[in-house]
Amino acid sequence: MNPSELLSAAGLGLGTGLALIIAIGAQNAFVLRQGIRGEHVLPVVLVCAISDALLIAAGIAGIGVVITAVPAVVVVIRLLGAAFLVAYGVLAAKRAVHPGALTASGSRQARPPGAHPPLGPVLATVLALTWLNPHVYLDTVLLLGSVANQQGPELRWWFGAGAALGSVLWFSALGFGARFLRPVFAKPRAWRVLDGIIAVVMVALGVKMALGV
């Protein structure tokens, strides 16, 4: 396998993964809030990144088994995946036209240095926000799994590795860089730019998948 093909598949996975997770949502807002407060940031980031990696791997492996058993399902997955990507891109475009702002709600009073809430409730919250969100199964398992398998048996795991890396980069930046990112992501203009990029990426991938190229 040509190294450039491996890097290309990983890069595609990285871009697709980032396009899916960079959006206003409860999980991102929670990570941002923890980062701003400086409370259990590393465990929260690890839970989010590891959860995404597990879901991505499950999507790639599970859909791969189905494709092997019923090759004709590739066409169905390709068309459904294309439709989902285009629809996702349209929603992102609407968000770009009417942008929101990512804010971190919570206590208005700063905690004393070194005073943190118990780790257990924090982990329980981030696990619930991650695993009880129905969209995570559509985006991470079904969508990324289907796009990954479009790359072929030799490249799908490189695509998955790129997507998992995207999760690590995003949640690390959001959690550890939250104090610097908060003024940026609190502005609708920043989300307008991000959602515009997401819209272009999703629609382009959807058209490419629909055409089978």
PDB file of C-alpha atoms in Angstrom:
ATOM      1  CA  MET A   1       0.000   0.000   0.000  1.00  0.00           C
ATOM      2  CA  ASN A   2       1.339   3.401  -1.014  1.00  0.00           C
ATOM      3  CA  PRO A   3       2.163   5.550   2.067  1.00  0.00           C
ATOM      4  CA  SER A   4       0.490   8.534   0.425  1.00  0.00           C
ATOM      5  CA  GLU A   5      -2.762   6.562   0.211  1.00  0.00           C
ATOM      6  CA  LEU A   6      -2.544   5.722   3.913  1.00  0.00           C
ATOM      7  CA  LEU A   7      -1.964   9.360   4.822  1.00  0.00           C
ATOM      8  CA  SER A   8      -4.748  10.453   2.491  1.00  0.00           C
ATOM      9  CA  ALA A   9      -7.224   8.065   4.138  1.00  0.00           C
ATOM     10  CA  ALA A  10      -6.131   9.179   7.604  1.00  0.00           C
ATOM     11  CA  GLY A  11      -6.403  12.826   6.566  1.00  0.00           C
ATOM     12  CA  LEU A  12      -9.900  12.259   5.194  1.00  0.00           C
ATOM     13  CA  GLY A  13     -10.874  10.590   8.465  1.00  0.00           C
ATOM     14  CA  LEU A  14      -9.402  13.477  10.435  1.00  0.00           C
ATOM     15  CA  GLY A  15     -11.320  16.057   8.423  1.00  0.00           C
ATOM     16  CA  THR A  16     -14.583  14.130   8.513  1.00  0.00           C
ATOM     17  CA  GLY A  17     -14.307  13.455  12.226  1.00  0.00           C
ATOM     18  CA  LEU A  18     -13.609  17.096  13.007  1.00  0.00           C
ATOM     19  CA  ALA A  19     -16.479  18.234  10.786  1.00  0.00           C
ATOM     20  CA  LEU A  20     -18.867  16.039  12.750  1.00  0.00           C
ATOM     21  CA  ILE A  21     -17.765  16.859  16.296  1.00  0.00           C
ATOM     22  CA  ILE A  22     -17.155  20.608  15.910  1.00  0.00           C
ATOM     23  CA  ALA A  23     -20.719  21.725  16.523  1.00  0.00           C
ATOM     24  CA  ILE A  24     -22.696  23.378  19.270  1.00  0.00           C
ATOM     25  CA  GLY A  25     -23.913  20.661  21.605  1.00  0.00           C
ATOM     26  CA  ALA A  26     -24.290  19.588  25.205  1.00  0.00           C
ATOM     27  CA  GLN A  27     -21.082  17.521  25.246  1.00  0.00           C
ATOM     28  CA  ASN A  28     -18.918  20.308  23.820  1.00  0.00           C
ATOM     29  CA  ALA A  29     -20.471  22.854  26.176  1.00  0.00           C
ATOM     30  CA  PHE A  30     -19.727  20.588  29.145  1.00  0.00           C
ATOM     31  CA  VAL A  31     -16.100  20.077  28.109  1.00  0.00           C
ATOM     32  CA  LEU A  32     -15.736  23.823  27.604  1.00  0.00           C
ATOM     33  CA  ARG A  33     -17.220  24.528  31.020  1.00  0.00           C
ATOM     34  CA  GLN A  34     -14.887  22.076  32.728  1.00  0.00           C
ATOM     35  CA  GLY A  35     -11.939  23.614  30.906  1.00  0.00           C
ATOM     36  CA  ILE A  36     -12.885  27.132  31.888  1.00  0.00           C
ATOM     37  CA  ARG A  37     -13.267  26.058  35.512  1.00  0.00           C
ATOM     38  CA  GLY A  38     -10.124  23.918  35.423  1.00  0.00           C
ATOM     39  CA  GLU A  39     -11.981  20.987  36.989  1.00  0.00           C
ATOM     40  CA  HIS A  40     -11.033  17.395  36.067  1.00  0.00           C
ATOM     41  CA  VAL A  41     -10.181  18.452  32.510  1.00  0.00           C
ATOM     42  CA  LEU A  42      -7.927  15.484  31.690  1.00  0.00           C
ATOM     43  CA  PRO A  43     -10.430  12.770  32.759  1.00  0.00           C
ATOM     44  CA  VAL A  44     -13.226  14.507  30.849  1.00  0.00           C
ATOM     45  CA  VAL A  45     -11.134  14.813  27.684  1.00  0.00           C
ATOM     46  CA  LEU A  46     -10.034  11.171  27.959  1.00  0.00           C
ATOM     47  CA  VAL A  47     -13.601   9.917  28.374  1.00  0.00           C
ATOM     48  CA  CYS A  48     -14.769  11.840  25.300  1.00  0.00           C
ATOM     49  CA  ALA A  49     -11.816  10.817  23.116  1.00  0.00           C
ATOM     50  CA  ILE A  50     -11.805   7.140  24.146  1.00  0.00           C
ATOM     51  CA  SER A  51     -15.581   6.904  23.743  1.00  0.00           C
ATOM     52  CA  ASP A  52     -15.347   8.260  20.213  1.00  0.00           C
ATOM     53  CA  ALA A  53     -12.533   5.849  19.363  1.00  0.00           C
ATOM     54  CA  LEU A  54     -14.600   2.888  20.601  1.00  0.00           C
ATOM     55  CA  LEU A  55     -17.679   4.017  18.692  1.00  0.00           C
ATOM     56  CA  ILE A  56     -15.691   4.595  15.508  1.00  0.00           C
ATOM     57  CA  ALA A  57     -14.082   1.151  15.779  1.00  0.00           C
ATOM     58  CA  ALA A  58     -17.477  -0.460  16.392  1.00  0.00           C
ATOM     59  CA  GLY A  59     -18.908   1.268  13.350  1.00  0.00           C
ATOM     60  CA  ILE A  60     -16.057   0.189  11.096  1.00  0.00           C
ATOM     61  CA  ALA A  61     -15.976  -3.406  12.346  1.00  0.00           C
ATOM     62  CA  GLY A  62     -19.737  -3.872  12.478  1.00  0.00           C
ATOM     63  CA  ILE A  63     -20.530  -2.488   9.061  1.00  0.00           C
ATOM     64  CA  GLY A  64     -17.524  -4.348   7.684  1.00  0.00           C
ATOM     65  CA  VAL A  65     -19.041  -7.658   8.771  1.00  0.00           C
ATOM     66  CA  VAL A  66     -22.355  -6.808   7.133  1.00  0.00           C
ATOM     67  CA  ILE A  67     -20.644  -5.780   3.900  1.00  0.00           C
ATOM     68  CA  THR A  68     -18.673  -9.008   3.816  1.00  0.00           C
ATOM     69  CA  ALA A  69     -21.802 -11.116   4.313  1.00  0.00           C
ATOM     70  CA  VAL A  70     -24.026  -9.123   1.940  1.00  0.00           C
ATOM     71  CA  PRO A  71     -21.957  -7.225  -0.659  1.00  0.00           C
ATOM     72  CA  ALA A  72     -25.079  -5.630  -2.147  1.00  0.00           C
ATOM     73  CA  VAL A  73     -25.561  -3.639   1.043  1.00  0.00           C
ATOM     74  CA  VAL A  74     -22.671  -1.410  -0.036  1.00  0.00           C
ATOM     75  CA  VAL A  75     -24.937   0.373  -2.503  1.00  0.00           C
ATOM     76  CA  VAL A  76     -27.618   0.927   0.129  1.00  0.00           C
ATOM     77  CA  ILE A  77     -25.070   2.206   2.671  1.00  0.00           C
ATOM     78  CA  ARG A  78     -23.509   4.481   0.094  1.00  0.00           C
ATOM     79  CA  LEU A  79     -26.823   6.088  -0.851  1.00  0.00           C
ATOM     80  CA  LEU A  80     -28.039   6.410   2.731  1.00  0.00           C
ATOM     81  CA  GLY A  81     -24.693   7.796   3.801  1.00  0.00           C
ATOM     82  CA  ALA A  82     -24.713  10.283   0.937  1.00  0.00           C
ATOM     83  CA  ALA A  83     -28.210  11.465   1.817  1.00  0.00           C
ATOM     84  CA  PHE A  84     -27.254  11.839   5.476  1.00  0.00           C
ATOM     85  CA  LEU A  85     -24.103  13.794   4.626  1.00  0.00           C
ATOM     86  CA  VAL A  86     -25.947  16.199   2.359  1.00  0.00           C
ATOM     87  CA  ALA A  87     -28.701  16.686   4.946  1.00  0.00           C
ATOM     88  CA  TYR A  88     -26.072  17.314   7.618  1.00  0.00           C
ATOM     89  CA  GLY A  89     -24.386  19.827   5.355  1.00  0.00           C
ATOM     90  CA  VAL A  90     -27.674  21.642   4.753  1.00  0.00           C
ATOM     91  CA  LEU A  91     -28.270  21.871   8.515  1.00  0.00           C
ATOM     92  CA  ALA A  92     -24.753  23.234   8.986  1.00  0.00           C
ATOM     93  CA  ALA A  93     -25.427  25.813   6.286  1.00  0.00           C
ATOM     94  CA  LYS A  94     -28.598  26.879   8.108  1.00  0.00           C
ATOM     95  CA  ARG A  95     -26.607  27.231  11.328  1.00  0.00           C
ATOM     96  CA  ALA A  96     -24.097  29.376   9.444  1.00  0.00           C
ATOM     97  CA  VAL A  97     -26.897  31.679   8.305  1.00  0.00           C
ATOM     98  CA  HIS A  98     -28.392  31.822  11.803  1.00  0.00           C
ATOM     99  CA  PRO A  99     -25.398  31.186  14.054  1.00  0.00           C
ATOM    100  CA  GLY A 100     -25.584  30.458  17.758  1.00  0.00           C
ATOM    101  CA  ALA A 101     -23.029  30.874  20.484  1.00  0.00           C
ATOM    102  CA  LEU A 102     -21.360  28.202  22.563  1.00  0.00           C
ATOM    103  CA  THR A 103     -21.550  29.219  26.205  1.00  0.00           C
ATOM    104  CA  ALA A 104     -20.607  27.468  29.399  1.00  0.00           C
ATOM    105  CA  SER A 105     -23.253  27.726  32.050  1.00  0.00           C
ATOM    106  CA  GLY A 106     -22.485  27.196  35.662  1.00  0.00           C
ATOM    107  CA  SER A 107     -21.663  28.910  38.906  1.00  0.00           C
ATOM    108  CA  ARG A 108     -20.971  32.616  38.679  1.00  0.00           C
ATOM    109  CA  GLN A 109     -18.666  32.517  41.631  1.00  0.00           C
ATOM    110  CA  ALA A 110     -15.147  31.234  41.201  1.00  0.00           C
ATOM    111  CA  ARG A 111     -14.131  28.285  43.375  1.00  0.00           C
ATOM    112  CA  PRO A 112     -11.155  28.634  45.715  1.00  0.00           C
ATOM    113  CA  PRO A 113      -7.872  27.321  44.238  1.00  0.00           C
ATOM    114  CA  GLY A 114      -7.679  23.540  44.537  1.00  0.00           C
ATOM    115  CA  ALA A 115     -11.356  23.190  45.458  1.00  0.00           C
ATOM    116  CA  HIS A 116     -12.933  20.806  42.932  1.00  0.00           C
ATOM    117  CA  PRO A 117     -16.180  18.824  42.944  1.00  0.00           C
ATOM    118  CA  PRO A 118     -15.916  15.013  43.261  1.00  0.00           C
ATOM    119  CA  LEU A 119     -14.678  13.250  40.123  1.00  0.00           C
ATOM    120  CA  GLY A 120     -17.478  10.652  40.114  1.00  0.00           C
ATOM    121  CA  PRO A 121     -20.394  12.957  39.286  1.00  0.00           C
ATOM    122  CA  VAL A 122     -18.313  14.728  36.633  1.00  0.00           C
ATOM    123  CA  LEU A 123     -17.477  11.435  34.887  1.00  0.00           C
ATOM    124  CA  ALA A 124     -21.081  10.263  35.184  1.00  0.00           C
ATOM    125  CA  THR A 125     -22.234  13.461  33.496  1.00  0.00           C
ATOM    126  CA  VAL A 126     -19.791  13.295  30.593  1.00  0.00           C
ATOM    127  CA  LEU A 127     -20.524   9.578  30.072  1.00  0.00           C
ATOM    128  CA  ALA A 128     -24.253  10.286  29.955  1.00  0.00           C
ATOM    129  CA  LEU A 129     -23.793  13.194  27.550  1.00  0.00           C
ATOM    130  CA  THR A 130     -21.688  10.952  25.300  1.00  0.00           C
ATOM    131  CA  TRP A 131     -23.410   7.557  25.363  1.00  0.00           C
ATOM    132  CA  LEU A 132     -27.032   8.633  25.852  1.00  0.00           C
ATOM    133  CA  ASN A 133     -26.974  10.974  22.881  1.00  0.00           C
ATOM    134  CA  PRO A 134     -28.738   9.239  19.949  1.00  0.00           C
ATOM    135  CA  HIS A 135     -26.892  11.415  17.442  1.00  0.00           C
ATOM    136  CA  VAL A 136     -23.547   9.915  18.452  1.00  0.00           C
ATOM    137  CA  TYR A 137     -24.660   6.559  17.056  1.00  0.00           C
ATOM    138  CA  LEU A 138     -25.797   8.113  13.791  1.00  0.00           C
ATOM    139  CA  ASP A 139     -22.716  10.268  13.337  1.00  0.00           C
ATOM    140  CA  THR A 140     -19.935   8.142  14.805  1.00  0.00           C
ATOM    141  CA  VAL A 141     -21.076   4.552  14.318  1.00  0.00           C
ATOM    142  CA  LEU A 142     -23.212   4.679  11.183  1.00  0.00           C
ATOM    143  CA  LEU A 143     -21.874   7.660   9.280  1.00  0.00           C
ATOM    144  CA  LEU A 144     -18.154   7.405  10.014  1.00  0.00           C
ATOM    145  CA  GLY A 145     -18.352   3.616   9.786  1.00  0.00           C
ATOM    146  CA  SER A 146     -19.957   3.764   6.348  1.00  0.00           C
ATOM    147  CA  VAL A 147     -17.576   6.418   5.033  1.00  0.00           C
ATOM    148  CA  ALA A 148     -14.621   4.445   6.411  1.00  0.00           C
ATOM    149  CA  ASN A 149     -15.694   1.288   4.631  1.00  0.00           C
ATOM    150  CA  GLN A 150     -15.975   3.194   1.395  1.00  0.00           C
ATOM    151  CA  GLN A 151     -12.164   3.478   1.571  1.00  0.00           C
ATOM    152  CA  GLY A 152     -11.723  -0.289   1.204  1.00  0.00           C
ATOM    153  CA  PRO A 153     -10.560  -3.004   3.614  1.00  0.00           C
ATOM    154  CA  GLU A 154      -6.941  -1.831   3.727  1.00  0.00           C
ATOM    155  CA  LEU A 155      -7.612   1.856   4.283  1.00  0.00           C
ATOM    156  CA  ARG A 156     -10.732   1.884   6.464  1.00  0.00           C
ATOM    157  CA  TRP A 157      -8.787   1.576   9.728  1.00  0.00           C
ATOM    158  CA  TRP A 158      -6.472   4.397   8.688  1.00  0.00           C
ATOM    159  CA  PHE A 159      -9.574   6.495   8.102  1.00  0.00           C
ATOM    160  CA  GLY A 160     -10.821   5.469  11.553  1.00  0.00           C
ATOM    161  CA  ALA A 161      -7.483   6.350  13.126  1.00  0.00           C
ATOM    162  CA  GLY A 162      -7.667   9.795  11.543  1.00  0.00           C
ATOM    163  CA  ALA A 163     -11.216  10.302  12.811  1.00  0.00           C
ATOM    164  CA  ALA A 164     -10.192   9.202  16.324  1.00  0.00           C
ATOM    165  CA  LEU A 165      -7.241  11.600  16.181  1.00  0.00           C
ATOM    166  CA  GLY A 166      -9.681  14.361  15.289  1.00  0.00           C
ATOM    167  CA  SER A 167     -11.596  13.655  18.501  1.00  0.00           C
ATOM    168  CA  VAL A 168      -8.401  13.748  20.556  1.00  0.00           C
ATOM    169  CA  LEU A 169      -7.332  17.060  19.004  1.00  0.00           C
ATOM    170  CA  TRP A 170     -10.733  18.706  19.338  1.00  0.00           C
ATOM    171  CA  PHE A 171     -11.515  17.700  22.905  1.00  0.00           C
ATOM    172  CA  SER A 172      -7.960  18.496  24.022  1.00  0.00           C
ATOM    173  CA  ALA A 173      -8.122  21.943  22.432  1.00  0.00           C
ATOM    174  CA  LEU A 174     -11.594  22.579  23.820  1.00  0.00           C
ATOM    175  CA  GLY A 175     -10.762  21.396  27.325  1.00  0.00           C
ATOM    176  CA  PHE A 176      -7.214  22.619  27.845  1.00  0.00           C
ATOM    177  CA  GLY A 177      -7.542  25.734  25.697  1.00  0.00           C
ATOM    178  CA  ALA A 178     -10.984  26.701  26.971  1.00  0.00           C
ATOM    179  CA  ARG A 179      -9.819  29.861  28.717  1.00  0.00           C
ATOM    180  CA  PHE A 180      -8.505  31.166  25.418  1.00  0.00           C
ATOM    181  CA  LEU A 181     -11.306  29.765  23.252  1.00  0.00           C
ATOM    182  CA  ARG A 182     -14.232  31.044  25.274  1.00  0.00           C
ATOM    183  CA  PRO A 183     -14.151  34.631  23.911  1.00  0.00           C
ATOM    184  CA  VAL A 184     -13.946  33.244  20.370  1.00  0.00           C
ATOM    185  CA  PHE A 185     -16.680  30.617  20.513  1.00  0.00           C
ATOM    186  CA  ALA A 186     -18.992  32.906  22.453  1.00  0.00           C
ATOM    187  CA  LYS A 187     -19.250  34.989  19.277  1.00  0.00           C
ATOM    188  CA  PRO A 188     -21.797  33.926  16.620  1.00  0.00           C
ATOM    189  CA  ARG A 189     -19.386  34.974  13.848  1.00  0.00           C
ATOM    190  CA  ALA A 190     -16.895  32.247  14.825  1.00  0.00           C
ATOM    191  CA  TRP A 191     -19.580  29.562  14.597  1.00  0.00           C
ATOM    192  CA  ARG A 192     -20.762  31.008  11.289  1.00  0.00           C
ATOM    193  CA  VAL A 193     -17.296  30.377   9.824  1.00  0.00           C
ATOM    194  CA  LEU A 194     -17.012  26.889  11.338  1.00  0.00           C
ATOM    195  CA  ASP A 195     -20.495  25.826  10.277  1.00  0.00           C
ATOM    196  CA  GLY A 196     -19.855  27.181   6.799  1.00  0.00           C
ATOM    197  CA  ILE A 197     -16.756  24.999   6.507  1.00  0.00           C
ATOM    198  CA  ILE A 198     -18.659  22.008   7.892  1.00  0.00           C
ATOM    199  CA  ALA A 199     -21.438  22.538   5.341  1.00  0.00           C
ATOM    200  CA  VAL A 200     -18.996  22.557   2.416  1.00  0.00           C
ATOM    201  CA  VAL A 201     -17.159  19.439   3.659  1.00  0.00           C
ATOM    202  CA  MET A 202     -20.326  17.439   4.321  1.00  0.00           C
ATOM    203  CA  VAL A 203     -22.040  18.285   1.026  1.00  0.00           C
ATOM    204  CA  ALA A 204     -18.859  17.591  -0.948  1.00  0.00           C
ATOM    205  CA  LEU A 205     -18.437  14.191   0.724  1.00  0.00           C
ATOM    206  CA  GLY A 206     -22.109  13.387   0.189  1.00  0.00           C
ATOM    207  CA  VAL A 207     -21.974  14.179  -3.520  1.00  0.00           C
ATOM    208  CA  LYS A 208     -18.766  12.180  -3.890  1.00  0.00           C
ATOM    209  CA  MET A 209     -20.293   9.190  -2.130  1.00  0.00           C
ATOM    210  CA  ALA A 210     -23.530   9.390  -4.144  1.00  0.00           C
ATOM    211  CA  LEU A 211     -21.514   9.344  -7.374  1.00  0.00           C
ATOM    212  CA  GLY A 212     -19.413   6.444  -6.122  1.00  0.00           C
ATOM    213  CA  VAL A 213     -16.118   8.238  -6.715  1.00  0.00           C
TER     214      VAL A 213
END
